[in-house]
Short mmCIF file of C-alpha atoms in Angstrom, two decimals:
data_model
loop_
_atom_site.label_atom_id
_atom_site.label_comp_id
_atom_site.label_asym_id
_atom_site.label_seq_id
_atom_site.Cartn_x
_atom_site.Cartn_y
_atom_site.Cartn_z
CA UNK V 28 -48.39 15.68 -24.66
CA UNK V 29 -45.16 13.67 -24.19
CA UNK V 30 -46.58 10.32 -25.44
CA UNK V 31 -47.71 12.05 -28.59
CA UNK V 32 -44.54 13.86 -29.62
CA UNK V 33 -42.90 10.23 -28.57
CA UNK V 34 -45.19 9.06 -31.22
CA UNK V 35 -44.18 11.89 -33.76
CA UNK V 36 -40.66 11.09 -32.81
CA UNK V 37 -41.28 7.48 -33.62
CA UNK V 38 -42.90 8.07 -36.74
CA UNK V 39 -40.75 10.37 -37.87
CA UNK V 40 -37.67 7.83 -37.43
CA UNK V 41 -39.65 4.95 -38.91
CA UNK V 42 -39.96 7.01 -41.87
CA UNK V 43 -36.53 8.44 -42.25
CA UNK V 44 -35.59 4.47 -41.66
CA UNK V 45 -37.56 3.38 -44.56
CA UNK V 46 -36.43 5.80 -46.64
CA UNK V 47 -32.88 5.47 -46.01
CA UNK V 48 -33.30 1.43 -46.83
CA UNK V 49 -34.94 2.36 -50.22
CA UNK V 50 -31.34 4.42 -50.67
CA UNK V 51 -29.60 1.76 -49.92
CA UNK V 52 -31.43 -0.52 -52.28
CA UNK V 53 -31.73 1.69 -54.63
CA UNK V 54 -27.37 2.42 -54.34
CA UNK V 55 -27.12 -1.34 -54.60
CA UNK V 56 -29.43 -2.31 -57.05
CA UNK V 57 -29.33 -1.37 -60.85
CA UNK V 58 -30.73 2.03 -61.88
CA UNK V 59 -33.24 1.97 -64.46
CA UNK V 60 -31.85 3.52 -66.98
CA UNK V 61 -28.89 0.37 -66.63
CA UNK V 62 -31.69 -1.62 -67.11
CA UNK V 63 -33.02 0.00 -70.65
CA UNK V 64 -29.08 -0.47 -71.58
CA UNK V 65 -28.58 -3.48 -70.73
CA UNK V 66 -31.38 -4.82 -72.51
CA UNK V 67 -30.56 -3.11 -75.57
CA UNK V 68 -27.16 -4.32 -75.57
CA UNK V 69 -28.96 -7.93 -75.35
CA UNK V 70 -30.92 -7.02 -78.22
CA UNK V 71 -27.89 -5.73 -80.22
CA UNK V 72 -26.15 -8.84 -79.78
CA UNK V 73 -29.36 -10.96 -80.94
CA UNK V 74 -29.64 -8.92 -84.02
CA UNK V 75 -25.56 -9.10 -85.11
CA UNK V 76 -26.37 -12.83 -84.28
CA UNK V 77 -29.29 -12.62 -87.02
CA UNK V 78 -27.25 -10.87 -89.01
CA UNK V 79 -24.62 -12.59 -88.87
CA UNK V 80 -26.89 -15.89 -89.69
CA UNK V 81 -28.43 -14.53 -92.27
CA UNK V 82 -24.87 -13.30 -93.77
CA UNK V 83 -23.41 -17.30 -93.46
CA UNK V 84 -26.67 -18.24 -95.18
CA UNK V 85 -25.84 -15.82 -98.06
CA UNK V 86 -21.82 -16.62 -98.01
CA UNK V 87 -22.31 -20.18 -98.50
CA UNK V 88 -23.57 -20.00 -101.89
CA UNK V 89 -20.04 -17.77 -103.13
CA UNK V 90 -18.13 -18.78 -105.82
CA UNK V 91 -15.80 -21.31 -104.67
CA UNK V 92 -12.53 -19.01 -106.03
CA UNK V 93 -13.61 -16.63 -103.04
CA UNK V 94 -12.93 -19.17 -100.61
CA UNK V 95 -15.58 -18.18 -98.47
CA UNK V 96 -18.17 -20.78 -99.04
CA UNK V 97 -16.73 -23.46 -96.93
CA UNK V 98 -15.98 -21.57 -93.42
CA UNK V 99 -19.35 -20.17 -94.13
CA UNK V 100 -21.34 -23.92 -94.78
CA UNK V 101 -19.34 -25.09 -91.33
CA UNK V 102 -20.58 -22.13 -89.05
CA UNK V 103 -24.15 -22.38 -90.83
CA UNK V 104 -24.29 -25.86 -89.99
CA UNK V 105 -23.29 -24.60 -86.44
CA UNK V 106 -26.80 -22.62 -86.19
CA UNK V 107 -28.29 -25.77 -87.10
CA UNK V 108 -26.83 -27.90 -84.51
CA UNK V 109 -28.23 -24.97 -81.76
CA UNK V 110 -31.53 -25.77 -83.60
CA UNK V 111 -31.13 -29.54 -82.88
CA UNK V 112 -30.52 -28.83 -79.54
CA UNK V 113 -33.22 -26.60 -78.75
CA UNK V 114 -35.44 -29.07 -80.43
CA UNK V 115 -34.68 -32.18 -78.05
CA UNK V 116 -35.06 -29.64 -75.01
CA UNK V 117 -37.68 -28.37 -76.33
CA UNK V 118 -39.52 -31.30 -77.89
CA UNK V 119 -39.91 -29.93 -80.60
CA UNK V 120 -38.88 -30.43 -84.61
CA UNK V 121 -38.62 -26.85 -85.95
CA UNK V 122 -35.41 -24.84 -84.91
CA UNK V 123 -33.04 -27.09 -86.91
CA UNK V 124 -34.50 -26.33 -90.32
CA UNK V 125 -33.20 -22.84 -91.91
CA UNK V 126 -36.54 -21.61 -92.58
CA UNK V 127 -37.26 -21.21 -89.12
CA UNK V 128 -33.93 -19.61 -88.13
CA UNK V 129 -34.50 -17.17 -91.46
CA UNK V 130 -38.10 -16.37 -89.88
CA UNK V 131 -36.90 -15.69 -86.67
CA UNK V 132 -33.73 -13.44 -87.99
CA UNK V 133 -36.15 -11.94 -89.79
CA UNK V 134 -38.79 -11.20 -87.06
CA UNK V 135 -35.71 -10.38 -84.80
CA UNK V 136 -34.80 -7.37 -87.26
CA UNK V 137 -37.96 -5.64 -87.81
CA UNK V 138 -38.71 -5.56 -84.04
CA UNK V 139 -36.23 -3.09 -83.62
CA UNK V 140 -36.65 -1.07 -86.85
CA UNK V 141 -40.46 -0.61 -86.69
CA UNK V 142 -40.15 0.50 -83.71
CA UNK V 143 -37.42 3.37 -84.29
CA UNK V 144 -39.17 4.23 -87.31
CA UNK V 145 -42.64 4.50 -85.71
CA UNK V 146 -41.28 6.73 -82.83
CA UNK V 147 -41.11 9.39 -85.47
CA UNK V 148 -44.10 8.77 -86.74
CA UNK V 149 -46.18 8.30 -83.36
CA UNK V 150 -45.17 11.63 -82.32
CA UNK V 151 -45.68 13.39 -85.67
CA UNK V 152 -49.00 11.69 -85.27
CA UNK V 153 -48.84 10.02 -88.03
CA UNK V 154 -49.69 6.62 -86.95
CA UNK V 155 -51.73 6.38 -90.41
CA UNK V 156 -48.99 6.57 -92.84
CA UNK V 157 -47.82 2.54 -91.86
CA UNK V 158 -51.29 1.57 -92.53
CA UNK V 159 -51.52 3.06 -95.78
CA UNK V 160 -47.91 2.15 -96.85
CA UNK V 161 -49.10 -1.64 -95.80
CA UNK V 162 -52.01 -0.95 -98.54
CA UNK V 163 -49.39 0.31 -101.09
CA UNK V 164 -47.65 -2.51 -100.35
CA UNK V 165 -50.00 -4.71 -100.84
CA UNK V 166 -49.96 -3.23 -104.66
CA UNK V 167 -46.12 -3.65 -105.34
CA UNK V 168 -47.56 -7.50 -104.01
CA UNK V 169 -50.09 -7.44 -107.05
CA UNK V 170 -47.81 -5.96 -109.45
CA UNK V 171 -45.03 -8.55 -108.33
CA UNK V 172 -47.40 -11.65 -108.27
CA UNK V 173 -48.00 -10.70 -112.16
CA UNK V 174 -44.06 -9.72 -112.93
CA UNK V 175 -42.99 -12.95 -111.69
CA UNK V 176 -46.43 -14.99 -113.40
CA UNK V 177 -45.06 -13.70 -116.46
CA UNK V 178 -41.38 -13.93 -115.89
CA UNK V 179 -41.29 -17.45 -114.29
CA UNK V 180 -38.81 -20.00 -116.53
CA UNK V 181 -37.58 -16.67 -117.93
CA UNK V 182 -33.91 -15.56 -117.60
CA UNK V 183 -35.08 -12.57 -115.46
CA UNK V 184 -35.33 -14.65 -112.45
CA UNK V 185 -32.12 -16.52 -112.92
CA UNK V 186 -30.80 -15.83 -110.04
CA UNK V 187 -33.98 -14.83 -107.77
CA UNK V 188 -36.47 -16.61 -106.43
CA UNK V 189 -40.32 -16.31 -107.35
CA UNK V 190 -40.72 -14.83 -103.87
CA UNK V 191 -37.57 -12.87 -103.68
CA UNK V 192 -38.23 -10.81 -106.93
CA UNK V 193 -42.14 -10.49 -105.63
CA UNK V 194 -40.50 -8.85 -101.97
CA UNK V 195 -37.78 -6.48 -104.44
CA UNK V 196 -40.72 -5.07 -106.51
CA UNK V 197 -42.81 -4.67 -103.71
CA UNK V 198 -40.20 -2.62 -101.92
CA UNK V 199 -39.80 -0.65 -105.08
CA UNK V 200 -43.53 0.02 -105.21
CA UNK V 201 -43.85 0.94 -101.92
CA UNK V 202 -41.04 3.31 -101.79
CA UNK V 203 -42.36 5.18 -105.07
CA UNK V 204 -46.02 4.90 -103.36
CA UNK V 205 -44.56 6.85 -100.25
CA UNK V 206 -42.71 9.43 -102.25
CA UNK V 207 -46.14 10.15 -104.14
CA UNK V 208 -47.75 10.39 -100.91
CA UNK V 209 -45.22 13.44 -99.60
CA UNK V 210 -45.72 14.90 -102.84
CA UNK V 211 -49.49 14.66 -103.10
CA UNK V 212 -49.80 15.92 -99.21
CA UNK V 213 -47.48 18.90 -100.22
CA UNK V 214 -49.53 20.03 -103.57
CA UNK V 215 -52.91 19.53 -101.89
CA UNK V 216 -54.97 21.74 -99.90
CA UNK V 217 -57.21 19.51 -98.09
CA UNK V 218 -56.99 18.89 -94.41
CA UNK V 219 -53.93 16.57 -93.68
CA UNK V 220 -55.48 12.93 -93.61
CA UNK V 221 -57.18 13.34 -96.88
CA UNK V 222 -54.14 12.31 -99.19
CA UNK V 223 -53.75 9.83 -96.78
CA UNK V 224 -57.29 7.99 -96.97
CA UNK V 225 -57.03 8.43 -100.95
CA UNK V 226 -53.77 6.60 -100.92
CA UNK V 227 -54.90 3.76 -99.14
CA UNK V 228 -58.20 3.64 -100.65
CA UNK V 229 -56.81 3.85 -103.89
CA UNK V 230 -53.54 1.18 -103.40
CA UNK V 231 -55.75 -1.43 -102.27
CA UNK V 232 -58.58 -0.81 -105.15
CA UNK V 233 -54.96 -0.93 -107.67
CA UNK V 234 -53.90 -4.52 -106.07
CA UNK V 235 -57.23 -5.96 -105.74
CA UNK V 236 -57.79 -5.27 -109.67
CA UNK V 237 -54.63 -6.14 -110.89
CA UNK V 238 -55.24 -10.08 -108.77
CA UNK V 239 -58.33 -10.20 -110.22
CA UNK V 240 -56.81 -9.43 -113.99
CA UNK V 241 -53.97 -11.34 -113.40
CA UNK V 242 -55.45 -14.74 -112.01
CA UNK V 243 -57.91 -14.94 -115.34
CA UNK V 244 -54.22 -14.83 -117.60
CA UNK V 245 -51.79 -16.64 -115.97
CA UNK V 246 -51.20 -19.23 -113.50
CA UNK V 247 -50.34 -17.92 -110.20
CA UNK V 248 -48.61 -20.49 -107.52
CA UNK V 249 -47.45 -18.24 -104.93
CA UNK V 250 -50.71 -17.65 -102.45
CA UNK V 251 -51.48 -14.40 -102.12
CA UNK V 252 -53.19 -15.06 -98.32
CA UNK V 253 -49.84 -15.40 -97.02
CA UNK V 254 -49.09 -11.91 -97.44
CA UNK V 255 -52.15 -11.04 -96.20
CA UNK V 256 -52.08 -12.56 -93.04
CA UNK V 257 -47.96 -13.26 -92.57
CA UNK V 258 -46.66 -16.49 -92.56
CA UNK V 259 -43.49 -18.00 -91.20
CA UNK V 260 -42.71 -20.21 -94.70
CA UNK V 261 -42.68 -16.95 -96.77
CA UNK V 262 -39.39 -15.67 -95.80
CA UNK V 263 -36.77 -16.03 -98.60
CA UNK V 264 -33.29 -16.25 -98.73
CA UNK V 265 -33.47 -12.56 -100.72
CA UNK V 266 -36.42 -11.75 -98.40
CA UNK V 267 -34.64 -12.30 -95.20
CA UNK V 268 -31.01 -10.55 -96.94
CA UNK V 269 -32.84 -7.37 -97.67
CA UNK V 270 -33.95 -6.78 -94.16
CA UNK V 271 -30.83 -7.48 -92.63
CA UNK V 272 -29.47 -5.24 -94.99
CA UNK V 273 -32.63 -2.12 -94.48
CA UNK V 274 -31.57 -2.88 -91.05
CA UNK V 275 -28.34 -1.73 -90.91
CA UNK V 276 -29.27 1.19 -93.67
CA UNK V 277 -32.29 2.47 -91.08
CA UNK V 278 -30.06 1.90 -87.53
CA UNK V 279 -27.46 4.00 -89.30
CA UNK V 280 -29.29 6.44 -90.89
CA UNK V 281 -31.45 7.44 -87.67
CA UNK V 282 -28.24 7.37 -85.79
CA UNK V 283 -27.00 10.16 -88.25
CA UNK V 284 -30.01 12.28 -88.66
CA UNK V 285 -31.42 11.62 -85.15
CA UNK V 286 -31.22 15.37 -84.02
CA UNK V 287 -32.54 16.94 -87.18
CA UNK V 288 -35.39 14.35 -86.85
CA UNK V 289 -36.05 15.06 -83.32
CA UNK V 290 -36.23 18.74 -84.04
CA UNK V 291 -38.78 18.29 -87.12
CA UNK V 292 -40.88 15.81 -84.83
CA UNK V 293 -41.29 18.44 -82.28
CA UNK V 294 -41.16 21.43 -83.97
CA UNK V 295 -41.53 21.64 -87.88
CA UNK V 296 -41.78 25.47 -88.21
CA UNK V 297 -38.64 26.32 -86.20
CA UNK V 298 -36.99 24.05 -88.33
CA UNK V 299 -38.09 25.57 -91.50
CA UNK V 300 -37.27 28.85 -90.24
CA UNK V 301 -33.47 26.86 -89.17
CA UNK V 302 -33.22 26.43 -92.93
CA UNK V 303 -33.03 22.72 -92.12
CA UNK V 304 -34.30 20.36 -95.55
CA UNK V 305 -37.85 19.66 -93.75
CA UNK V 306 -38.67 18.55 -97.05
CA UNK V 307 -36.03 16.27 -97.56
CA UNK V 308 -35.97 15.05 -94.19
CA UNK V 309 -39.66 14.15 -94.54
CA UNK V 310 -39.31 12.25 -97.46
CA UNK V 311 -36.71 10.34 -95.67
CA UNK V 312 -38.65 9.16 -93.08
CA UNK V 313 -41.76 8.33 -95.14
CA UNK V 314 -39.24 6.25 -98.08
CA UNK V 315 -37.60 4.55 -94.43
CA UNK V 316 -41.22 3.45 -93.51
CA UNK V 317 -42.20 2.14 -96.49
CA UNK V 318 -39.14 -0.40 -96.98
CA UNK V 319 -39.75 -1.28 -93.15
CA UNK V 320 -43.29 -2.28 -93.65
CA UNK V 321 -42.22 -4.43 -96.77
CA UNK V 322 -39.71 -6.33 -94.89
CA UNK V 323 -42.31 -6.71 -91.92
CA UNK V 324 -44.65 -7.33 -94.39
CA UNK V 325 -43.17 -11.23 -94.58
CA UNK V 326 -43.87 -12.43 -90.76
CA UNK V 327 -46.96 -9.45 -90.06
CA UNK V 328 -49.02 -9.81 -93.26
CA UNK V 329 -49.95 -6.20 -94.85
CA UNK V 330 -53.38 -6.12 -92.82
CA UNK V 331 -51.49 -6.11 -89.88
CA UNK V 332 -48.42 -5.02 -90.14
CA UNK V 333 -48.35 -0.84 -89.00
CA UNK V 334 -49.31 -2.32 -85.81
CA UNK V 335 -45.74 -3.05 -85.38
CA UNK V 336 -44.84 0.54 -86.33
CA UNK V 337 -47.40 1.58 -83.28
CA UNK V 338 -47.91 -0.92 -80.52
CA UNK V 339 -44.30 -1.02 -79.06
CA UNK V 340 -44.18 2.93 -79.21
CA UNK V 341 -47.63 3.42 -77.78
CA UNK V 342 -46.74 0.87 -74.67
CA UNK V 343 -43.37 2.79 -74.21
CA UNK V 344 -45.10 6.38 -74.22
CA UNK V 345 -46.67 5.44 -71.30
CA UNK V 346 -43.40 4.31 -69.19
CA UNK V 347 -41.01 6.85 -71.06
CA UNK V 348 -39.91 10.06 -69.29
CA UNK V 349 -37.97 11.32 -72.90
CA UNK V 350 -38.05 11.07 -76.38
CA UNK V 351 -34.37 8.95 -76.43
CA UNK V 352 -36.14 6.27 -73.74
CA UNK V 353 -39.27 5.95 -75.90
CA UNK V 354 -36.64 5.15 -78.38
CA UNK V 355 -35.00 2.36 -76.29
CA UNK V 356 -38.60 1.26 -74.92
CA UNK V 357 -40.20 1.10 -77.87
CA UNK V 358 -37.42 -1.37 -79.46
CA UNK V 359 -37.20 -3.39 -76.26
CA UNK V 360 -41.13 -3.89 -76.10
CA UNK V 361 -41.22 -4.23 -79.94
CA UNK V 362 -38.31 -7.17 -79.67
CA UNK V 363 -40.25 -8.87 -76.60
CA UNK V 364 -43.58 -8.80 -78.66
CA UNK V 365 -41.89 -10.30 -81.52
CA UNK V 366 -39.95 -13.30 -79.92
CA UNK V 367 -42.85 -13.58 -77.85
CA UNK V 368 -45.52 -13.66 -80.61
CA UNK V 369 -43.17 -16.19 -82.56
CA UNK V 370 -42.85 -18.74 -79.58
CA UNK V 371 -46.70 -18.62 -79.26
CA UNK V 372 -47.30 -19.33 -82.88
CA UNK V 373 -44.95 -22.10 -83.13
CA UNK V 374 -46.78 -23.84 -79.84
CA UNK V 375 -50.08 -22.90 -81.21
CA UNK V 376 -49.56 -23.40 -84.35
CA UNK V 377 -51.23 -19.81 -85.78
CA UNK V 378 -50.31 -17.24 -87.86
CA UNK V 379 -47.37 -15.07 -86.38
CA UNK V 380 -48.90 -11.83 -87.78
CA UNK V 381 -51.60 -12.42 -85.29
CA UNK V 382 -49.92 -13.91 -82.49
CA UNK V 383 -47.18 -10.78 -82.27
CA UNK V 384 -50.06 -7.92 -82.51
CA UNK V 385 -51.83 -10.07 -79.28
CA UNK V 386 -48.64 -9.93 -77.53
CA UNK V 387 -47.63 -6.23 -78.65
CA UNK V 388 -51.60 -5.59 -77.52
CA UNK V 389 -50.93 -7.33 -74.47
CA UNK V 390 -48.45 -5.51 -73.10
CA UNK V 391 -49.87 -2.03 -74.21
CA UNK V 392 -52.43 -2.84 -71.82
CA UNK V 393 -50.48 -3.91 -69.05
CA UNK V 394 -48.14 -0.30 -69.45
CA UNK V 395 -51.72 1.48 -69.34
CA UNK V 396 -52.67 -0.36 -66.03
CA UNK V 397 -49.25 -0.29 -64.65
CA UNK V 398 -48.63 3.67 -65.51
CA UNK V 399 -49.41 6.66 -63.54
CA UNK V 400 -48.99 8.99 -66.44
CA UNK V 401 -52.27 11.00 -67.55
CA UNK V 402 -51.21 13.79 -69.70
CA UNK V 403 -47.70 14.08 -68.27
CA UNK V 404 -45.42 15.59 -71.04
CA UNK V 405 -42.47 14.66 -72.91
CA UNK V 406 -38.74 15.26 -72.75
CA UNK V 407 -37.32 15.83 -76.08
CA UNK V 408 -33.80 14.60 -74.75
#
């Protein structure tokens, strides 16, 4: 009897041992949530660094009585010389042309916008509404291909280019499309998805027509397959502007409304009985999407480009122990996927549309594997 409770004894303190060395790793080491910070300070500083790239790219075209132009050529060329020297590390010859560094801004800024938009939307399960706003973008794409067919050489596009004023209407389509969608779901009385389905249906049917008209009457140079699939030579000088700019408009915005969102994501009817605008609140949202998969649009293509709006928040619902850490997983794995996805289709030379949704895929899979959760709810703080 006295060798086992010697044995008990010794378990016992092997145990408490262990445990207390976990405590002192634990004390030592960074907590996780330090972690999910840290890394979204890292990504904050990327995107002002975008931002700010993208501003210098804009600046250096100012009238000269501004006195702006000049600083903002020298620190431009300053990106470029990074470029250079990523290149000969690298051995390669892209990252010193602005095209690539307007791509990357780009891709850089919708990896953390999709992602706070599609939280919303995950939860409100309403994963759809990025697909079908991707369809009725693909539209304002039709309707701007002709606008821009017919307005080339004209004074319209004076200060534009081809592809810029093609992105701008677009947008403009795609943000009336989603504001017909909330109105059509509210004056129907068909289950929920139906709007939806007619909507996408019908947007796609609308932009395939309108190419088909259009090609037989004018002379279209821009090719509509990168738009389709995403390509990194699509991104404009306007293009790239307008999501740094949506950017800023959508990270501010959500920071502003995040509660009243939160509350209409979780529970709708106690908000309407709150007397909070559910209406108005919706139609936000919805009008935010739609610009967001516009801008994404450029690097994703509109086939794929709601996965961005998913993938990262999917992944992070599986990890995430709150609705605010989905928040700050979701743009974390979204940013990874991105920079990721872009490195891959440089080496590889592929599309980056493709390559990001792989990575964004992969890592979905690896949270599944990796997580214990099965069914294990969500805190709302």
């Amino acid at each position: 009897m006295s060798h086992d409770t010697n044995n008990s004894g010794e378990t016992t303190d092997a145990a408490g041992e262990n445990a207390g060395v976990r405590a002192r790793l634990k004390a030592f080491g960074p907590s996780r949530m330090q972690v999910e910070l840290g890394g979204i300070a890292a990504t904050a500083l990327l995107a002002v660094a975008m931002i700010a790239f993208i501003s210098l790219d804009w600046l250096r075209g100012a009238p000269a009585w501004l006195g702006v132009a000049a600083p903002a050529e020298f620190l431009f060329g300053q990106f470029l010389i990074v470029g250079m020297w990523m290149d000969f590390y690298l051995g390669t010859n892209i990252f010193q042309h602005p095209f690539m560094w307007r791509a990357i801004a780009t891709g850089v800024l919708i990896g953390i916008v999709a992602p706070l938009v599609g939280t919303y939307l995950v939860h409100r399960q309403m994963a759809l509404i990025g697909e079908t706003l991707a369809h009725t973008a693909f539209a304002g794409v039709a309707i701007g291909l002709i606008f821009v067919a017919f307005a080339e050489g004209s004074a319209l596009l004076a200060h534009v280019s081809n592809r810029g004023a093609l992105i701008l209407i677009a947008m403009v389509v795609s943000a009336l499309g989603a504001i017909g969608l909330q109105w059509l779901t509210a004056k129907t009385n068909t289950y929920g998805d139906v709007p939806i389905a007619i909507v996408l249906s019908g947007s796609f049917a609308v932009g395939t027509l309108l190419i088909s008209w259009g090609r037989e009457r004018v002379s279209m140079a821009i090719d509509i397959e990168d738009f389709l699939f995403g390509s990194l030579t699509i991104v404009t000088v306007e293009g790239a502007r307008m999501v740094a700019v949506l950017t800023v408009i959508v990270v501010a915005v959500i920071a502003m409304t995040y509660k009243q969102l939160l509350f209409i994501t979780f529970d709708e009817q106690a908000a309407r009985v709150a007397r909070l605008n559910v209406d108005g609140y919706n139609t936000l949202l919805i009008v935010m999407t739609a610009v967001v998969v516009v801008g994404a649009m450029q690097i994703l293509g509109v086939i794929l480009v709601a996965a961005m709006l998913v993938l990262p928040v999917a992944t992070a619902s599986q990890i995430a122990k709150s609705f605010r850490e989905t928040l700050y997983l979701s743009v974390l794995f979204g940013q990874t996927a991105v920079i990721g996805g872009l490195a891959f289709a440089i080496w590889a030379s592929l599309p980056p549309g493709g390559s990001i949704v792989v990575v964004a895929i992969g890592f979905y899979l690896l949270a599944i594997v990796l997580s214990d959760r099965s069914g294990a709810s969500l805190s709302m703080h």
